[in-house]
């Protein structure tokens, strides 16, 4: 390459760090042609060697902060994860005038507002394509490709582990705990799977997507988050009977009363493309007023898929640095001064159709007492499945699909039904989304 090389420093040599190093090396020629500059890995910060990723003669420091302080490093690539040391590292890099590329969704979702402000203050940028849906270029799509649209809503399968578990439950009729153990053995789920199965990881990603889509500051604490642990094989089967699949969705919608930000198990009509995204794959469906629905699908995690997104950010920055100026696409796509503090709708006011499952006595009058409670709350039943009682059993499962009802209304109706002597235990509830773009 003729122009000067752009010097980067990579911090963290784990899954994504080593993937990034390998992709930069393997595709160096094409990458430098696209970046219009060579990418020189000036320093790697790693507290130990990674036997899967020999570094050759690339300089290494055991102190990752040495990368943030190295005067020759122009772009620090943060791939250590977490929100403590990674935050300090990014702050130091920004303060030292370095651009930052990160794959760290927790850091961006929870501290993005302050880090973007710090970056602006120091005249540098933070790029984070890999933080949402791994290798899928969804950040660039929302920030640039869809810039002409008012985004009405988006819905995404943005946690591969959760999707793998639900796909296995459906395909093999297995229960949640059993599939989770297998996902851990296969390396899809962490030893502590809380972030994945309780929806926290998806909430991190959803809040980033919503801010990019609607032009609002990141509001991680406002996301409603419900995991998949309570979905049973029966729910998966009954959903099929009704023509639906259960997916763990992140949903963001822009309405007149406020923005909906929610992560929860969801019934989707089986004909929708999103209903057919299986295994560890991710997908995001975005509805723009001009373009209509667009769907982005691919690998949401893994060393090289994630590296693909990290390298895309590096190329963007290198291209700009070699041209002598960094084109400052605002961190959230909208001019910072024009971000709007849109109100987030309380969940009681969120309106969706519902799937309900309950155990009720199999005797005359029970069904009508249940349906009359729903109608008193303005909720009508769109579909009903009543199973025959098992031998010697007097109770039967009742499965219902309702029309659209506000959660607050549904809460009241369900509390009344749960208090009936003829109904035992809790009424299981899962929201339904039509996703008809
Ligand atoms: N894995 C994926 O598929 C994926 C997908 C999208 C985004 N991400 C994000 O990418 C980031 C990295 O994930 P990963 O999967 O590559 O993690 P990982 O395999 O655990 O690698 C993290 C690396 O950072 C190092 N590290 C952690 N804390 C450190 C500290 N305090 N000082 C120095 N080094 C430290 C670790 O060193 P040791 O080996 O010595 O512990 C390890 O080499 C995370 O933010 C993650 O959310 C990952």
mmCIF file with all atom_site columns, C-alpha atoms and ligand atoms in Angstrom, residues 12-17 46-48 64 78-82 85 103-105 130-131 134 300-303 306, ligand 1:
data_model
loop_
_atom_site.group_PDB
_atom_site.id
_atom_site.type_symbol
_atom_site.label_atom_id
_atom_site.label_alt_id
_atom_site.label_comp_id
_atom_site.label_asym_id
_atom_site.label_entity_id
_atom_site.label_seq_id
_atom_site.pdbx_PDB_ins_code
_atom_site.Cartn_x
_atom_site.Cartn_y
_atom_site.Cartn_z
_atom_site.occupancy
_atom_site.B_iso_or_equiv
_atom_site.pdbx_formal_charge
_atom_site.auth_seq_id
_atom_site.auth_comp_id
_atom_site.auth_asym_id
_atom_site.auth_atom_id
_atom_site.pdbx_PDB_model_num
ATOM   1  C CA  . UNK A 1 12  ? -7.690  -9.290  24.744 1.00 0.00 ? 12  UNK A CA  1
ATOM   2  C CA  . UNK A 1 13  ? -6.674  -12.438 22.896 1.00 0.00 ? 13  UNK A CA  1
ATOM   3  C CA  . UNK A 1 14  ? -9.639  -14.661 23.732 1.00 0.00 ? 14  UNK A CA  1
ATOM   4  C CA  . UNK A 1 15  ? -12.302 -15.872 21.291 1.00 0.00 ? 15  UNK A CA  1
ATOM   5  C CA  . UNK A 1 16  ? -12.894 -12.582 19.475 1.00 0.00 ? 16  UNK A CA  1
ATOM   6  C CA  . UNK A 1 17  ? -9.398  -11.147 19.943 1.00 0.00 ? 17  UNK A CA  1
ATOM   7  C CA  . UNK A 1 46  ? -2.824  -9.952  26.549 1.00 0.00 ? 46  UNK A CA  1
ATOM   8  C CA  . UNK A 1 47  ? -2.008  -11.182 30.029 1.00 0.00 ? 47  UNK A CA  1
ATOM   9  C CA  . UNK A 1 48  ? -1.051  -14.579 28.618 1.00 0.00 ? 48  UNK A CA  1
ATOM   10 C CA  . UNK A 1 64  ? -3.370  -4.005  28.445 1.00 0.00 ? 64  UNK A CA  1
ATOM   11 C CA  . UNK A 1 78  ? -11.155 -3.577  23.160 1.00 0.00 ? 78  UNK A CA  1
ATOM   12 C CA  . UNK A 1 79  ? -11.954 -7.293  23.262 1.00 0.00 ? 79  UNK A CA  1
ATOM   13 C CA  . UNK A 1 80  ? -11.696 -8.170  26.940 1.00 0.00 ? 80  UNK A CA  1
ATOM   14 C CA  . UNK A 1 81  ? -15.389 -7.796  27.878 1.00 0.00 ? 81  UNK A CA  1
ATOM   15 C CA  . UNK A 1 82  ? -17.086 -6.730  31.105 1.00 0.00 ? 82  UNK A CA  1
ATOM   16 C CA  . UNK A 1 85  ? -11.489 -2.962  33.507 1.00 0.00 ? 85  UNK A CA  1
ATOM   17 C CA  . UNK A 1 103 ? -17.468 -5.811  20.660 1.00 0.00 ? 103 UNK A CA  1
ATOM   18 C CA  . UNK A 1 104 ? -18.632 -5.132  24.204 1.00 0.00 ? 104 UNK A CA  1
ATOM   19 C CA  . UNK A 1 105 ? -22.441 -4.805  24.303 1.00 0.00 ? 105 UNK A CA  1
ATOM   20 C CA  . UNK A 1 130 ? -19.710 -6.426  16.765 1.00 0.00 ? 130 UNK A CA  1
ATOM   21 C CA  . UNK A 1 131 ? -21.642 -5.560  19.920 1.00 0.00 ? 131 UNK A CA  1
ATOM   22 C CA  . UNK A 1 134 ? -22.055 -10.680 16.014 1.00 0.00 ? 134 UNK A CA  1
ATOM   23 C CA  . UNK A 1 300 ? -24.585 -13.772 16.027 1.00 0.00 ? 300 UNK A CA  1
ATOM   24 C CA  . UNK A 1 301 ? -21.451 -15.035 17.758 1.00 0.00 ? 301 UNK A CA  1
ATOM   25 C CA  . UNK A 1 302 ? -18.254 -17.016 17.295 1.00 0.00 ? 302 UNK A CA  1
ATOM   26 C CA  . UNK A 1 303 ? -14.633 -16.031 16.800 1.00 0.00 ? 303 UNK A CA  1
ATOM   27 C CA  . UNK A 1 306 ? -17.611 -11.503 15.376 1.00 0.00 ? 306 UNK A CA  1
HETATM 28 N N1  . LIG B 2 .   ? -17.554 -14.699 21.840 1.00 0.00 ? 1   LIG B N1  1
HETATM 29 C C1  . LIG B 2 .   ? -18.436 -14.207 21.001 1.00 0.00 ? 1   LIG B C1  1
HETATM 30 O O1  . LIG B 2 .   ? -18.957 -14.900 20.139 1.00 0.00 ? 1   LIG B O1  1
HETATM 31 C C2  . LIG B 2 .   ? -18.797 -12.751 21.070 1.00 0.00 ? 1   LIG B C2  1
HETATM 32 C C3  . LIG B 2 .   ? -19.743 -12.235 20.158 1.00 0.00 ? 1   LIG B C3  1
HETATM 33 C C4  . LIG B 2 .   ? -20.046 -10.874 20.190 1.00 0.00 ? 1   LIG B C4  1
HETATM 34 C C5  . LIG B 2 .   ? -19.448 -10.056 21.124 1.00 0.00 ? 1   LIG B C5  1
HETATM 35 N N2  . LIG B 2 .   ? -18.566 -10.598 22.024 1.00 0.00 ? 1   LIG B N2  1
HETATM 36 C C6  . LIG B 2 .   ? -17.949 -9.683  22.991 1.00 0.00 ? 1   LIG B C6  1
HETATM 37 O O2  . LIG B 2 .   ? -16.554 -9.662  22.751 1.00 0.00 ? 1   LIG B O2  1
HETATM 38 C C7  . LIG B 2 .   ? -15.864 -9.433  23.969 1.00 0.00 ? 1   LIG B C7  1
HETATM 39 C C8  . LIG B 2 .   ? -14.821 -10.530 24.171 1.00 0.00 ? 1   LIG B C8  1
HETATM 40 O O3  . LIG B 2 .   ? -15.490 -11.766 24.242 1.00 0.00 ? 1   LIG B O3  1
HETATM 41 P P1  . LIG B 2 .   ? -14.723 -13.156 24.086 1.00 0.00 ? 1   LIG B P1  1
HETATM 42 O O4  . LIG B 2 .   ? -15.779 -14.173 23.825 1.00 0.00 ? 1   LIG B O4  1
HETATM 43 O O5  . LIG B 2 .   ? -13.605 -13.020 23.132 1.00 0.00 ? 1   LIG B O5  1
HETATM 44 O O6  . LIG B 2 .   ? -14.174 -13.360 25.560 1.00 0.00 ? 1   LIG B O6  1
HETATM 45 P P2  . LIG B 2 .   ? -12.994 -14.317 26.042 1.00 0.00 ? 1   LIG B P2  1
HETATM 46 O O7  . LIG B 2 .   ? -12.794 -15.437 25.093 1.00 0.00 ? 1   LIG B O7  1
HETATM 47 O O8  . LIG B 2 .   ? -13.240 -14.599 27.473 1.00 0.00 ? 1   LIG B O8  1
HETATM 48 O O9  . LIG B 2 .   ? -11.707 -13.388 25.918 1.00 0.00 ? 1   LIG B O9  1
HETATM 49 C C9  . LIG B 2 .   ? -11.507 -12.286 26.753 1.00 0.00 ? 1   LIG B C9  1
HETATM 50 C C10 . LIG B 2 .   ? -10.031 -12.012 26.783 1.00 0.00 ? 1   LIG B C10 1
HETATM 51 O O10 . LIG B 2 .   ? -9.802  -10.838 27.575 1.00 0.00 ? 1   LIG B O10 1
HETATM 52 C C11 . LIG B 2 .   ? -8.828  -11.118 28.557 1.00 0.00 ? 1   LIG B C11 1
HETATM 53 N N3  . LIG B 2 .   ? -9.119  -10.371 29.765 1.00 0.00 ? 1   LIG B N3  1
HETATM 54 C C12 . LIG B 2 .   ? -10.277 -10.377 30.467 1.00 0.00 ? 1   LIG B C12 1
HETATM 55 N N4  . LIG B 2 .   ? -10.183 -9.550  31.512 1.00 0.00 ? 1   LIG B N4  1
HETATM 56 C C13 . LIG B 2 .   ? -8.938  -9.021  31.460 1.00 0.00 ? 1   LIG B C13 1
HETATM 57 C C14 . LIG B 2 .   ? -8.222  -8.114  32.280 1.00 0.00 ? 1   LIG B C14 1
HETATM 58 N N5  . LIG B 2 .   ? -8.781  -7.571  33.361 1.00 0.00 ? 1   LIG B N5  1
HETATM 59 N N6  . LIG B 2 .   ? -6.966  -7.800  31.933 1.00 0.00 ? 1   LIG B N6  1
HETATM 60 C C15 . LIG B 2 .   ? -6.400  -8.359  30.857 1.00 0.00 ? 1   LIG B C15 1
HETATM 61 N N7  . LIG B 2 .   ? -7.018  -9.210  30.045 1.00 0.00 ? 1   LIG B N7  1
HETATM 62 C C16 . LIG B 2 .   ? -8.266  -9.545  30.346 1.00 0.00 ? 1   LIG B C16 1
HETATM 63 C C17 . LIG B 2 .   ? -8.922  -12.614 28.811 1.00 0.00 ? 1   LIG B C17 1
HETATM 64 O O11 . LIG B 2 .   ? -7.687  -13.040 29.320 1.00 0.00 ? 1   LIG B O11 1
HETATM 65 P P3  . LIG B 2 .   ? -7.544  -14.450 30.078 1.00 0.00 ? 1   LIG B P3  1
HETATM 66 O O12 . LIG B 2 .   ? -7.617  -15.456 28.976 1.00 0.00 ? 1   LIG B O12 1
HETATM 67 O O13 . LIG B 2 .   ? -6.237  -14.344 30.727 1.00 0.00 ? 1   LIG B O13 1
HETATM 68 O O14 . LIG B 2 .   ? -8.700  -14.522 31.034 1.00 0.00 ? 1   LIG B O14 1
HETATM 69 C C18 . LIG B 2 .   ? -9.219  -13.127 27.418 1.00 0.00 ? 1   LIG B C18 1
HETATM 70 O O15 . LIG B 2 .   ? -8.053  -13.296 26.661 1.00 0.00 ? 1   LIG B O15 1
HETATM 71 C C19 . LIG B 2 .   ? -16.934 -9.378  25.061 1.00 0.00 ? 1   LIG B C19 1
HETATM 72 O O16 . LIG B 2 .   ? -17.298 -8.038  25.297 1.00 0.00 ? 1   LIG B O16 1
HETATM 73 C C20 . LIG B 2 .   ? -18.110 -10.121 24.430 1.00 0.00 ? 1   LIG B C20 1
HETATM 74 O O17 . LIG B 2 .   ? -19.355 -9.708  24.933 1.00 0.00 ? 1   LIG B O17 1
HETATM 75 C C21 . LIG B 2 .   ? -18.234 -11.915 22.008 1.00 0.00 ? 1   LIG B C21 1
#
